[in-house]
Coordinates of C-alpha atoms in Angstrom, one line a residue:
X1 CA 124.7 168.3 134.8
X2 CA 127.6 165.8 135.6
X3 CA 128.5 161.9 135.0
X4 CA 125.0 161.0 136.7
X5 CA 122.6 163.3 135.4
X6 CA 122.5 165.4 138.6
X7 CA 122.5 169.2 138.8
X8 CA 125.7 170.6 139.4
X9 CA 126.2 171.4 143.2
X10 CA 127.8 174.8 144.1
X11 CA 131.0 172.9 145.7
X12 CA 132.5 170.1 144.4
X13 CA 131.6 166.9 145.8
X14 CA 133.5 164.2 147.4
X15 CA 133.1 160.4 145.4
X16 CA 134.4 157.9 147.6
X17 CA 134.6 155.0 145.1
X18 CA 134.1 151.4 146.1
X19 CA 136.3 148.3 144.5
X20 CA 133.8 147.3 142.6
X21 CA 134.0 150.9 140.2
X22 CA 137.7 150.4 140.0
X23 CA 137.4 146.9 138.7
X24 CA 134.7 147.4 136.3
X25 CA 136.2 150.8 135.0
X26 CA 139.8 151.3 136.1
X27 CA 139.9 154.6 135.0
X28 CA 136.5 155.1 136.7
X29 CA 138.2 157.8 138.9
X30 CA 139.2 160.3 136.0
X31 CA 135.3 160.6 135.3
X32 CA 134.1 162.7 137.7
X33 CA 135.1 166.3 136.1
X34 CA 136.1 168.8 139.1
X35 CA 134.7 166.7 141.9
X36 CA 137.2 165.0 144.5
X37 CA 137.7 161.4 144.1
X38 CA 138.6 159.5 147.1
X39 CA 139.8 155.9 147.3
X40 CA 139.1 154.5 151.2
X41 CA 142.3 152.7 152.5
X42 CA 140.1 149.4 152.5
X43 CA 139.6 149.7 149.2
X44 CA 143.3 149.6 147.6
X45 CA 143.9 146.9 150.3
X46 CA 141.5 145.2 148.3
X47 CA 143.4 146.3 145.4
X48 CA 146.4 144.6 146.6
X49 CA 144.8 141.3 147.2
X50 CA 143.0 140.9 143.9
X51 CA 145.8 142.2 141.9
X52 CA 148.3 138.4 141.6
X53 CA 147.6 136.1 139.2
X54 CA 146.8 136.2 135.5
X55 CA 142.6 136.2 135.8
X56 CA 140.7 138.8 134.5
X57 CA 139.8 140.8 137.6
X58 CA 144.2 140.9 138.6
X59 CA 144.6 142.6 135.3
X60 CA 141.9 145.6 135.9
X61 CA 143.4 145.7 139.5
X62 CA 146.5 146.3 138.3
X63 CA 145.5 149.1 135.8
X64 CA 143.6 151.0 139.0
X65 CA 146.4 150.5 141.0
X66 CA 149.3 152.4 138.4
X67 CA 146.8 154.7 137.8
X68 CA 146.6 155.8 141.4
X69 CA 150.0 156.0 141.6
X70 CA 150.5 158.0 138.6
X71 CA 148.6 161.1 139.8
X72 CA 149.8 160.4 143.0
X73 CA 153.8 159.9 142.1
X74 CA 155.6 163.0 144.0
X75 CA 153.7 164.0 146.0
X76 CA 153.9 164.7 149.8
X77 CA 151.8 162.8 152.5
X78 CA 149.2 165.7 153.3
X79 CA 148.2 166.3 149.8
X80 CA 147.4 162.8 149.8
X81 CA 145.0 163.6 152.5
X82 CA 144.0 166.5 151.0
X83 CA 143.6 165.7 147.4
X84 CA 145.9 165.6 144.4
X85 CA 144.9 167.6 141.1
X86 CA 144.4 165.5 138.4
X87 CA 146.3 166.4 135.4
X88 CA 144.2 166.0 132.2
X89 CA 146.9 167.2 129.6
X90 CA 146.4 170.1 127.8
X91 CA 143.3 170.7 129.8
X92 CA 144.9 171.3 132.4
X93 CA 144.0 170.4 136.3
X94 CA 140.5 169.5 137.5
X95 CA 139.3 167.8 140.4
X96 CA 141.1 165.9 143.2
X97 CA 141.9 162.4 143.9
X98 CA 142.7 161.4 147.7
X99 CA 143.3 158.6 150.2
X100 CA 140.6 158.5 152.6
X101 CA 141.6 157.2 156.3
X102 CA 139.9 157.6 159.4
X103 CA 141.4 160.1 160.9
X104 CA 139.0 160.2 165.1
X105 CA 141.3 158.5 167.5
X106 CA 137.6 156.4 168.4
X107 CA 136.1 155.6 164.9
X108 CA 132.7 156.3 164.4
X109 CA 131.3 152.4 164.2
X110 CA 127.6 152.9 163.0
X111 CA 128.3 148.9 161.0
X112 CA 130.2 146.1 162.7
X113 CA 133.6 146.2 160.7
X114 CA 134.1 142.5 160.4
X115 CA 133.2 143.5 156.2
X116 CA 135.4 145.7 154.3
X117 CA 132.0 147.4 152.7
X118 CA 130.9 148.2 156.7
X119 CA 134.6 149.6 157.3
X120 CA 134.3 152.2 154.2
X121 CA 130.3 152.8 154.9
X122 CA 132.1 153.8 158.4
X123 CA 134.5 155.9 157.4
X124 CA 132.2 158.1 155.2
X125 CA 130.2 158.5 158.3
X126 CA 133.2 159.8 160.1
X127 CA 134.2 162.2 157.3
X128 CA 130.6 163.6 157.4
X129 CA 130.9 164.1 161.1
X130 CA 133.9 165.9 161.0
X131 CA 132.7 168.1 157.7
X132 CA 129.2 168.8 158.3
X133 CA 128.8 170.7 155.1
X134 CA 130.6 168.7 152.6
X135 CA 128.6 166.4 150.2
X136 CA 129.6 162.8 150.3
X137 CA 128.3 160.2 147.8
X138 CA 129.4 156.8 147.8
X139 CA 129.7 155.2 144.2
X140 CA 129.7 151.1 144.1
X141 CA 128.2 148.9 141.8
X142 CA 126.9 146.8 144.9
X143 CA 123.2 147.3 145.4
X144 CA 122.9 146.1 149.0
X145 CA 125.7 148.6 150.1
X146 CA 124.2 151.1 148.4
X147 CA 121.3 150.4 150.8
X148 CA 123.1 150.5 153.7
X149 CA 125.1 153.5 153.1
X150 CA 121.8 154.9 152.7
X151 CA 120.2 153.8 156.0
X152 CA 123.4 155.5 157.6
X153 CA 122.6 158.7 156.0
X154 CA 125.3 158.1 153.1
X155 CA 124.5 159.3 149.6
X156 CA 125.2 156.3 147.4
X157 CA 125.3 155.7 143.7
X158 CA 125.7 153.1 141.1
X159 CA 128.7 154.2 138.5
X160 CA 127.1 155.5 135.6
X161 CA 129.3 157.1 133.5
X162 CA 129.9 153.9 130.9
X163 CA 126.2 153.4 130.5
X164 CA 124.6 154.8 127.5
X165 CA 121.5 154.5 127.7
X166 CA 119.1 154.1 130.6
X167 CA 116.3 151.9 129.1
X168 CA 117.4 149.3 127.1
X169 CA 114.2 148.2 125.6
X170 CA 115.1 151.6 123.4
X171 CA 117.9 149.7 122.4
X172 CA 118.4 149.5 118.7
X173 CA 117.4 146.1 117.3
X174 CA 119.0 146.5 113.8
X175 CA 116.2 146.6 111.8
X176 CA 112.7 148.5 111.7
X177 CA 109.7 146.4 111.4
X178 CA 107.0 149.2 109.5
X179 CA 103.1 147.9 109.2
X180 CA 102.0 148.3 105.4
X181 CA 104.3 149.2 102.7
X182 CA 107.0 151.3 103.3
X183 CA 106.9 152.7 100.2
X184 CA 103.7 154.4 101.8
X185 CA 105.7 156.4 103.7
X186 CA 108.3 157.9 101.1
X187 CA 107.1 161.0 99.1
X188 CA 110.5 161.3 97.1
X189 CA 113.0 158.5 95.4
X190 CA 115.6 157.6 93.0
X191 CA 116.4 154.7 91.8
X192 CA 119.2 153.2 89.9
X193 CA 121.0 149.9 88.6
X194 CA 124.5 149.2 89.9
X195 CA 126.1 145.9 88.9
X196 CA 122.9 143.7 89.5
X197 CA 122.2 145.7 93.0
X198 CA 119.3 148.0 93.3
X199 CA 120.2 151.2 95.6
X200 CA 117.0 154.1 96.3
X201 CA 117.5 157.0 97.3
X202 CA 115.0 158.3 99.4
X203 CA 114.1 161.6 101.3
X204 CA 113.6 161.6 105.1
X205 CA 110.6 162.6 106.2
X206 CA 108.5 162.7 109.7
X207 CA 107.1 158.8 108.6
X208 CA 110.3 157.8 109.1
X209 CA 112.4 156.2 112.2
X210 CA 115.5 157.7 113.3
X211 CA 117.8 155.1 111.4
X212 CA 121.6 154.3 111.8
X213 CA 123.8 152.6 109.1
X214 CA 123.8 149.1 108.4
X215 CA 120.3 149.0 109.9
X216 CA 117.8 147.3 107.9
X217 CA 113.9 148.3 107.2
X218 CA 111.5 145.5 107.0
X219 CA 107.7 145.9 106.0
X220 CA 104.9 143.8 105.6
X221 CA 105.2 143.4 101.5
X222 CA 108.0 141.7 101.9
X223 CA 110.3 145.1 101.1
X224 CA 113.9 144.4 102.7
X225 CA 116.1 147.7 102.9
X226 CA 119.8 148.0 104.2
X227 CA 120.5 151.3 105.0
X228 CA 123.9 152.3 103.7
X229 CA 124.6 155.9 104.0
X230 CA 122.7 159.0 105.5
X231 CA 123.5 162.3 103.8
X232 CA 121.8 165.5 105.0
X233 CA 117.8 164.7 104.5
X234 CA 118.5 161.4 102.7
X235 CA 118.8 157.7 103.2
X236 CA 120.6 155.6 100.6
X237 CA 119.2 151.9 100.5
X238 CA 120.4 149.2 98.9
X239 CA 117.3 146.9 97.8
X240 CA 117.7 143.3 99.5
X241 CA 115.6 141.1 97.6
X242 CA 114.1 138.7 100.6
X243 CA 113.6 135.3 98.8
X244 CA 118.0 134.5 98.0
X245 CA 118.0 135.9 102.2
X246 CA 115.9 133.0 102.9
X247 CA 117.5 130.5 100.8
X248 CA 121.2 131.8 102.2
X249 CA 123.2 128.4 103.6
X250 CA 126.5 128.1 105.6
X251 CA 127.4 124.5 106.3
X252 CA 124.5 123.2 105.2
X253 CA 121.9 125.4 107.8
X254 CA 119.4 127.4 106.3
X255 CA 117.7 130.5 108.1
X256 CA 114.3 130.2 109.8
X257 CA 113.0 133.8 109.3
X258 CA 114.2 137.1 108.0
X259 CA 115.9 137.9 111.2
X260 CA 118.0 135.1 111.1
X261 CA 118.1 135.9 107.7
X262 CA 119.7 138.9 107.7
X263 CA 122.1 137.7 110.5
X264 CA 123.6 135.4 108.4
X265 CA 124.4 137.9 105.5
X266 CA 126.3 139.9 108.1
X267 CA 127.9 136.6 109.2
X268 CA 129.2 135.6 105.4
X269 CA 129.4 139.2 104.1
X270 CA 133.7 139.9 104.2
X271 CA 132.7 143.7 104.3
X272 CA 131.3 143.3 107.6
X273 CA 134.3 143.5 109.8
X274 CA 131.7 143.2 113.5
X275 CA 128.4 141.2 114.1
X276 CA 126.9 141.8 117.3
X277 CA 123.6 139.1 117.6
X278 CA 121.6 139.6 121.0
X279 CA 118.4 137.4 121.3
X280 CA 117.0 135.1 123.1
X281 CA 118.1 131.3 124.6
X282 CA 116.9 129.4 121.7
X283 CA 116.8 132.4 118.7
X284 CA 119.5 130.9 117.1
X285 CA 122.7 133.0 117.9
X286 CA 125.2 130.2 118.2
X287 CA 124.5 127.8 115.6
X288 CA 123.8 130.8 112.9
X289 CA 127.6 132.1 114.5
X290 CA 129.5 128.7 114.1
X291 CA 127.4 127.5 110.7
X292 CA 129.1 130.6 108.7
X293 CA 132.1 130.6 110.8
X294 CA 132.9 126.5 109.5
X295 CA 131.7 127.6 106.3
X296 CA 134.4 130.8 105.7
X297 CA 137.4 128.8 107.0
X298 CA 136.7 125.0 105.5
X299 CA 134.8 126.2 101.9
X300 CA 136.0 129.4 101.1
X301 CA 139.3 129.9 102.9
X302 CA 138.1 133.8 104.1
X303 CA 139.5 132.6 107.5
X304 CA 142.7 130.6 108.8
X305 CA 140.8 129.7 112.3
X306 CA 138.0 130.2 115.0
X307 CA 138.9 131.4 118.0
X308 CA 135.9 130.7 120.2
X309 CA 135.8 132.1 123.9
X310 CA 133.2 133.2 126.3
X311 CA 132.8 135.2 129.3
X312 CA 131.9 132.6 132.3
X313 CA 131.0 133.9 135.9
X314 CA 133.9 131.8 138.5
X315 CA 136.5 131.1 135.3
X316 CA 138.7 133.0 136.5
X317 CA 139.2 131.1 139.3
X318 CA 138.3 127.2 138.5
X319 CA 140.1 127.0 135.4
X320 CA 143.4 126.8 137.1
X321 CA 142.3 123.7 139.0
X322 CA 141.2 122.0 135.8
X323 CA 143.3 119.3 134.5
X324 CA 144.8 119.3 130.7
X325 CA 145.7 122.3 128.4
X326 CA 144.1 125.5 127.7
X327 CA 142.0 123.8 125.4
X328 CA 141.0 121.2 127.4
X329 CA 140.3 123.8 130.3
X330 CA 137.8 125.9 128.1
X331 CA 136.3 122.6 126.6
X332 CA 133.5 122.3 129.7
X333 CA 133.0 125.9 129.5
X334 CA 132.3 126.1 125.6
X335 CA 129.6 123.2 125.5
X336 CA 127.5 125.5 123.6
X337 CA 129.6 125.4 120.5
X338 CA 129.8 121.4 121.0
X339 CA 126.0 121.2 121.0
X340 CA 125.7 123.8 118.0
X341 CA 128.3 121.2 116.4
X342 CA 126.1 118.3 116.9
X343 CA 123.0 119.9 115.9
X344 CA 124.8 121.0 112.6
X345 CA 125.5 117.2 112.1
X346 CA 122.2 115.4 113.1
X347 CA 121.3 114.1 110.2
X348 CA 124.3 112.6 109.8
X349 CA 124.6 108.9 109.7
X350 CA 127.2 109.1 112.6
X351 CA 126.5 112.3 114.6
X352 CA 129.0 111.8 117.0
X353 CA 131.6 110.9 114.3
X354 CA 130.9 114.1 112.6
X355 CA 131.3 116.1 115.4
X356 CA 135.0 114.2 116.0
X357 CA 136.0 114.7 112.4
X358 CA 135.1 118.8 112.3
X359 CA 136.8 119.2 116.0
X360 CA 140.3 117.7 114.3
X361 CA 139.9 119.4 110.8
X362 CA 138.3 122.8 111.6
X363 CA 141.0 125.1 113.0
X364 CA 138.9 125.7 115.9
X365 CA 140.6 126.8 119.2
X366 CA 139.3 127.5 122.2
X367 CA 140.4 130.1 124.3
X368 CA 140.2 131.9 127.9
X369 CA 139.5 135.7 128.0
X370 CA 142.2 135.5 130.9
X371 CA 144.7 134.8 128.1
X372 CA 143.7 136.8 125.4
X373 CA 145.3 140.1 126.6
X374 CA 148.0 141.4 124.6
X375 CA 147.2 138.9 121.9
X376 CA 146.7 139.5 118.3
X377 CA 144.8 137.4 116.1
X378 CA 145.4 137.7 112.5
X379 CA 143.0 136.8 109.6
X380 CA 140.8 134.9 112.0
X381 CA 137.0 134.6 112.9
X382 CA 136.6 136.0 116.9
X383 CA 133.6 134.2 118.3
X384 CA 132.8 135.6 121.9
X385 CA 129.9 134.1 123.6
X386 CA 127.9 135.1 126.5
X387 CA 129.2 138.6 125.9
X388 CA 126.1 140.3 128.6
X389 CA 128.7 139.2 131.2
X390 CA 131.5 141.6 130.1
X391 CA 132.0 145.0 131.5
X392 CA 132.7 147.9 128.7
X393 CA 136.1 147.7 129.7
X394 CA 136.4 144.1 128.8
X395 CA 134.6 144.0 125.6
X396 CA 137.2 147.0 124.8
X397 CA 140.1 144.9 125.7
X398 CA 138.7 142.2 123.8
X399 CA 138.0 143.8 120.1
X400 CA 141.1 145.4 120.1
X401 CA 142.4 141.8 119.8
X402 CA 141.6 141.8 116.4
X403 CA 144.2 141.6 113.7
X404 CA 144.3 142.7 110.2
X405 CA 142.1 140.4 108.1
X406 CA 139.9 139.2 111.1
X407 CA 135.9 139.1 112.3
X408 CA 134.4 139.9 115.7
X409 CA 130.8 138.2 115.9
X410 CA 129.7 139.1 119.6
X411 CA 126.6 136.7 121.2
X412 CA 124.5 137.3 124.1
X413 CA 121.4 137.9 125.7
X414 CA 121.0 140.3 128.1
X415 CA 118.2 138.6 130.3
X416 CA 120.9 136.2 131.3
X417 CA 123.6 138.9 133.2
X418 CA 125.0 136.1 135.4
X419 CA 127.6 138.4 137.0
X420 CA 126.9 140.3 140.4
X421 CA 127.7 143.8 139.6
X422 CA 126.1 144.1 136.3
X423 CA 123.4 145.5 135.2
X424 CA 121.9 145.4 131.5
X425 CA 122.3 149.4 130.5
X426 CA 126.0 148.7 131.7
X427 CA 126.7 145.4 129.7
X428 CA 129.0 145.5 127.8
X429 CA 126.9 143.7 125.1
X430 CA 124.7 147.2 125.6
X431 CA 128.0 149.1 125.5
X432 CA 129.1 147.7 121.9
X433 CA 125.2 148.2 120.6
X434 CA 125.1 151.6 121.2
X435 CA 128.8 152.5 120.6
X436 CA 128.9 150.7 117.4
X437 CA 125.5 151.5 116.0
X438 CA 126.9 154.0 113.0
X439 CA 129.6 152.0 112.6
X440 CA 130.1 151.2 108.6
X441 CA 131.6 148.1 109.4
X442 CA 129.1 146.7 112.2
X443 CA 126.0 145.1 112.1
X444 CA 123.7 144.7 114.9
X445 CA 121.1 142.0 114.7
X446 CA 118.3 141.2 117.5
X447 CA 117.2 137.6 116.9
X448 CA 113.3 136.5 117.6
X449 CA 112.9 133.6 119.8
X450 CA 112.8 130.3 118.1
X451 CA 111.0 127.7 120.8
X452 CA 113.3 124.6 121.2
X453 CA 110.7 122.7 122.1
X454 CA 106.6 122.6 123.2
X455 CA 108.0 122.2 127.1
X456 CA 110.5 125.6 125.9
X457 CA 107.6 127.4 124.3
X458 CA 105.6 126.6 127.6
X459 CA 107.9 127.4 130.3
X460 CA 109.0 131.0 128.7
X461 CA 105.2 131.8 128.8
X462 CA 104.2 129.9 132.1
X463 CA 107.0 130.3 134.5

């Protein structure tokens, strides 16, 4: 089988791969095993256009573009036509990478080429014509063009090989809800005393889910397990007494339920070096985030700062035209964290005083993702919101900002994908769950909805 889960053909097959690929996964084109990757001239002139300026997108550009020219370096102009072998180190050679042009002296026009996707849609056309054998497929993450290539007896594909998973109501949640007593469902254990923490030892058996680390198990007699280590046929669980969960407070918030619960004990826990919390609009994610965040740099001093950014569908380009500083850039975006503040502070006497006073004495700064490149934050608390609107690449880029001594909480929800060429199995917010799912650092929480109000609780069942 290869990248997309199709059988092998007998002869390798031509991936013509759209702008879209190249800025989602700039090294999109080394992914395709011993196939022949080719880029359409339209597309690096798209390249070319996309690639000034400091935004997101430029930066992606840029990486496609040198690594084009890597492979490419040397060599002479028909090979370019031809196709390149690309050099995968010790490995050796395997598969091609090409420039596609059209090459009839009257272009086969099946679109009207006033859009660049009709121009490359075109061209594949022509290459078919001209090799009537050869297998073409056309890999974008633009639905509508895959529909036309279709209709003009193109192949076409959505670029598969960063999603991990298919379905992602199979998606992990971070903890196992079990009916009865879980107990029930264990024929061997050992338990011991460890400085005031309780661990079991228990044998795996059929009853059981498959489990990851740092996943907890939840049952109905109130039993609250975190797994923390799998050995051969056993699970070692630490015993998490639910009553102190539910009586946990950062900043003065409390949790709702056990979810939220457990959330915030990977939020305050300093052994916890990654939080990833999906849910929901109204399940809590951002205040739980920003409660324990106030509470680790202004009580207990785990932190120096908050460095709060989100990813935000047209930043990239209308942030420049805002007036003011960084700061005051991201300030409109960030509004969340602003309304998180306020409800934090309502029962204060002056709400909007409060929120002043944290704003000048909590080392919070807000920053752009367009900025955060080649940045390294040390002993600080990463808060990245809106995280279903990254691509795998960008979520990548971003926790690799992390410095020694820091925390990565990641929010999102991935029924709100607000940017055009994602999809929820290629999220990135999908792309950390699965990646970082036996990660002995990482804890993945998926928050219940909380209804924000009776006209909330209505309109999420009624419209």
């Amino acid at each position: 089988m290869d990248d997309h889960g199709r059988s092998k053909p007998t002869a390798p097959t031509l991936y013509a791969l759209d702008t879209n690929v190249l800025i989602h996964d700039p090294n999109a084109l080394l992914n395709f095993e011993e196939h022949h990757v080719a880029i359409p001239m339209t597309v690096l002139e798209e390249l070319d256009k996309l690639k000034s300026g400091k935004h997101g997108v430029a930066a992606e550009c840029r990486q496609a573009i040198r690594l084009i020219d890597q492979i490419l370096a040397g060599a002479e102009p028909e090979d370019v036509e031809y196709g390149v072998p690309i050099q995968r180190g010790k490995s050796g050679p395997c598969g091609r990478l090409s420039i596609l042009m059209s090459k009839s002296a009257a272009p086969v026009t099946w679109l009207p080429e006033n859009l660049n996707d009709n121009k490359i849609i075109n061209q594949l056309v022509e290459l078919k014509s001209r090799n009537p054998g050869l297998s073409v497929v056309l890999v974008t993450k633009d639905i509508n063009m895959r529909l036309k290539a279709r209709a003009c007896g193109i192949d076409a594909e959505d670029y598969h090989t960063d999603q991990l998973v298919d379905d992602v109501s199979l998606l992990s949640k971070g903890y196992h809800d079990m009916s009865g007593s879980f107990w029930d469902r264990v024929s061997k254990v050992e338990t011991r005393q460890d400085h005031g923490r309780t661990w079991h030892r228990v044998q795996l058996t059929d009853n059981l889910p498959s489990v990851h680390v740092n996943e907890f198990i939840l049952d109905e007699q109130g039993f609250v397990g975190w797994i923390k280590a799998i050995k051969d046929d056993e699970l070692v669980i630490l015993d998490m007494h639910q009553e102190p969960l539910l009586h946990q407070e950062a900043w003065g918030l409390k949790p709702r339920d056990i979810h939220q619960a457990l959330a915030l004990f990977a939020l305050l826990d300093p052994d916890i070096h990654l939080v990833n919390l999906s849910g929901a609009a109204g399940s809590g994610k951002t205040i739980l985030a920003l409660a324990a965040a106030i509470e680790q740099t202004m009580v207990s001093k785990r932190y120096r700062r908050i460095i709060a950014t989100r990813s935000v569908q047209g930043l990239d380009q209308e942030i420049g035209f805002l007036p003011g500083t960084e700061a005051e850039k991201m300030e409109p975006w960030l509004g969340a964290i602003t309304d998180n503040l306020e409800a934090l502070h309502m029962d204060d006497e002056s709400t909007h005083g409060s929120v002043d006073y944290i704003l000048q004495k909590v080392p919070l700064q807000f920053k752009s993702l367009n900025y955060i490149r080649g940045r390294s934050f040390q002993q600080s608390l990463i808060l990245i919101d809106e995280c279903q609107n990254l691509t795998p690449h960008q979520m990548k880029t971003i926790i690799t900002r992390a410095g020694n001594g820091s925390k990565v909480v990641c929010l999102g929800n991935l029924a709100q994908i607000d940017t055009p060429y994602l999809s929820a199995p290629s999220s990135g917010l999908t792309y950390l769950t699965e990646r970082f799912k036996d990660f002995p650092h990482g804890v993945h929480i998926t928050l219940q909805g909380v209804p924000r109000s009776i006209l909330a609780e209505y309109a999420e069942t009624h419209m």
